[in-house]
Amino acid sequence: MFRTQIPVRFADCDPAGIVFFPRYYEMANAVVEDWFAGPLGYDFNRLHVQEDLAVPAVHMEATFHAPSRIGDLLEFSLKLLRLGQSSFTHEVQAVYGGEPRFTLQTTSVMISKSTGRPMPIAGALRAAMQAEVAA
């Protein structure tokens, strides 16, 4: 399971002083990008620019457990739940002080950017993802 921390900043909050819900999606995307660059060894420059691929989300389910406020240091975890031929499902969870704040399950599909069509997840990326599922 991949783990990282993200602080809640002033720009993340709405006038009520809590994280504006779309910002959680941006934070979760940053966690995914860091997961690709870190444990998977496949940064988004390589994926998107060099190999002309992308991994857009095709399904998301979110649960907002409790509000987060400016200054909270959120502990994020990412767990790969399923690996298919061209898609994968993962869960990102944010916790603060041992209390869940946000959980997002996402299914993404590997596509060719030039055609927009699904592509098999192959090679070193598949091997790294398979190791994550097995862990």
GROMACS .gro file of C-alpha atoms in nm:
model
  135
    1MET     CA    1   0.000   0.000   0.000
    2PHE     CA    2   0.137   0.338  -0.103
    3ARG     CA    3   0.125   0.617   0.159
    4THR     CA    4   0.189   0.991   0.147
    5GLN     CA    5   0.087   1.310   0.326
    6ILE     CA    6  -0.082   1.621   0.191
    7PRO     CA    7  -0.147   1.932   0.402
    8VAL     CA    8  -0.481   2.111   0.374
    9ARG     CA    9  -0.400   2.460   0.251
   10PHE     CA   10  -0.605   2.780   0.250
   11ALA     CA   11  -0.669   2.735  -0.124
   12ASP     CA   12  -0.827   2.393  -0.056
   13CYS     CA   13  -1.102   2.536   0.165
   14ASP     CA   14  -1.443   2.686   0.088
   15PRO     CA   15  -1.599   2.981   0.273
   16ALA     CA   16  -1.722   2.738   0.542
   17GLY     CA   17  -1.356   2.669   0.625
   18ILE     CA   18  -1.358   2.304   0.519
   19VAL     CA   19  -1.205   2.128   0.220
   20PHE     CA   20  -1.411   2.208  -0.090
   21PHE     CA   21  -1.507   1.861  -0.214
   22PRO     CA   22  -1.353   1.886  -0.567
   23ARG     CA   23  -1.015   1.952  -0.402
   24TYR     CA   24  -1.024   1.599  -0.256
   25TYR     CA   25  -1.038   1.466  -0.613
   26GLU     CA   26  -0.733   1.677  -0.703
   27MET     CA   27  -0.549   1.549  -0.395
   28ALA     CA   28  -0.640   1.190  -0.485
   29ASN     CA   29  -0.511   1.246  -0.838
   30ALA     CA   30  -0.181   1.378  -0.695
   31VAL     CA   31  -0.155   1.058  -0.486
   32VAL     CA   32  -0.208   0.847  -0.801
   33GLU     CA   33   0.055   1.049  -0.988
   34ASP     CA   34   0.303   1.002  -0.700
   35TRP     CA   35   0.223   0.629  -0.691
   36PHE     CA   36   0.301   0.597  -1.061
   37ALA     CA   37   0.628   0.792  -1.023
   38GLY     CA   38   0.730   0.616  -0.700
   39PRO     CA   39   0.649   0.247  -0.648
   40LEU     CA   40   0.544   0.182  -1.008
   41GLY     CA   41   0.852   0.357  -1.152
   42TYR     CA   42   0.645   0.501  -1.436
   43ASP     CA   43   0.605   0.878  -1.402
   44PHE     CA   44   0.334   1.070  -1.584
   45ASN     CA   45   0.586   1.236  -1.817
   46ARG     CA   46   0.687   0.894  -1.944
   47LEU     CA   47   0.327   0.776  -1.964
   48HIS     CA   48   0.163   1.084  -2.118
   49VAL     CA   49   0.441   1.252  -2.314
   50GLN     CA   50   0.695   0.987  -2.411
   51GLU     CA   51   0.457   0.693  -2.464
   52ASP     CA   52   0.142   0.887  -2.567
   53LEU     CA   53  -0.074   0.698  -2.316
   54ALA     CA   54  -0.319   0.809  -2.048
   55VAL     CA   55  -0.517   0.652  -1.764
   56PRO     CA   56  -0.847   0.842  -1.744
   57ALA     CA   57  -1.100   0.756  -1.477
   58VAL     CA   58  -1.412   0.582  -1.607
   59HIS     CA   59  -1.590   0.524  -1.274
   60MET     CA   60  -1.561   0.683  -0.929
   61GLU     CA   61  -1.737   0.633  -0.597
   62ALA     CA   62  -1.661   0.876  -0.316
   63THR     CA   63  -1.748   0.884   0.052
   64PHE     CA   64  -1.697   1.201   0.254
   65HIS     CA   65  -1.665   1.079   0.614
   66ALA     CA   66  -1.586   1.402   0.802
   67PRO     CA   67  -1.473   1.755   0.717
   68SER     CA   68  -1.105   1.851   0.693
   69ARG     CA   69  -0.983   2.199   0.778
   70ILE     CA   70  -0.688   2.422   0.696
   71GLY     CA   71  -0.377   2.296   0.872
   72ASP     CA   72  -0.482   1.931   0.882
   73LEU     CA   73  -0.205   1.703   0.756
   74LEU     CA   74  -0.396   1.432   0.573
   75GLU     CA   75  -0.247   1.083   0.557
   76PHE     CA   76  -0.330   0.933   0.219
   77SER     CA   77  -0.309   0.566   0.127
   78LEU     CA   78  -0.354   0.403  -0.211
   79LYS     CA   79  -0.439   0.037  -0.249
   80LEU     CA   80  -0.467  -0.138  -0.586
   81LEU     CA   81  -0.782  -0.350  -0.569
   82ARG     CA   82  -0.799  -0.503  -0.918
   83LEU     CA   83  -0.582  -0.527  -1.228
   84GLY     CA   84  -0.746  -0.614  -1.560
   85GLN     CA   85  -0.608  -0.628  -1.914
   86SER     CA   86  -0.644  -0.254  -1.979
   87SER     CA   87  -0.807  -0.127  -1.659
   88PHE     CA   88  -0.739  -0.113  -1.288
   89THR     CA   89  -0.936  -0.023  -0.977
   90HIS     CA   90  -0.777   0.144  -0.679
   91GLU     CA   91  -0.885   0.300  -0.351
   92VAL     CA   92  -0.746   0.625  -0.213
   93GLN     CA   93  -0.826   0.712   0.147
   94ALA     CA   94  -0.749   1.026   0.346
   95VAL     CA   95  -0.724   1.000   0.724
   96TYR     CA   96  -0.655   1.264   0.989
   97GLY     CA   97  -0.591   1.178   1.353
   98GLY     CA   98  -0.692   0.819   1.285
   99GLU     CA   99  -1.031   0.933   1.152
  100PRO     CA  100  -1.128   0.868   0.788
  101ARG     CA  101  -1.208   1.188   0.603
  102PHE     CA  102  -1.245   1.081   0.239
  103THR     CA  103  -1.246   0.751   0.048
  104LEU     CA  104  -1.244   0.727  -0.330
  105GLN     CA  105  -1.263   0.411  -0.539
  106THR     CA  106  -1.169   0.468  -0.901
  107THR     CA  107  -1.156   0.250  -1.209
  108SER     CA  108  -0.921   0.382  -1.477
  109VAL     CA  109  -0.846   0.256  -1.828
  110MET     CA  110  -0.514   0.270  -2.011
  111ILE     CA  111  -0.571   0.440  -2.347
  112SER     CA  112  -0.373   0.556  -2.645
  113LYS     CA  113  -0.392   0.936  -2.640
  114SER     CA  114  -0.383   0.953  -3.019
  115THR     CA  115  -0.673   0.711  -3.076
  116GLY     CA  116  -0.861   0.729  -2.746
  117ARG     CA  117  -0.890   0.348  -2.754
  118PRO     CA  118  -0.806   0.111  -2.466
  119MET     CA  119  -0.456  -0.037  -2.463
  120PRO     CA  120  -0.326  -0.335  -2.264
  121ILE     CA  121  -0.133  -0.252  -1.951
  122ALA     CA  122   0.195  -0.420  -2.040
  123GLY     CA  123   0.562  -0.462  -1.963
  124ALA     CA  124   0.727  -0.309  -1.659
  125LEU     CA  125   0.412  -0.121  -1.560
  126ARG     CA  126   0.204  -0.440  -1.553
  127ALA     CA  127   0.473  -0.619  -1.353
  128ALA     CA  128   0.486  -0.337  -1.097
  129MET     CA  129   0.107  -0.331  -1.068
  130GLN     CA  130   0.089  -0.710  -1.033
  131ALA     CA  131   0.336  -0.686  -0.744
  132GLU     CA  132   0.105  -0.426  -0.580
  133VAL     CA  133  -0.200  -0.655  -0.614
  134ALA     CA  134  -0.007  -0.950  -0.472
  135ALA     CA  135   0.114  -0.751  -0.168
   0.00000   0.00000   0.00000
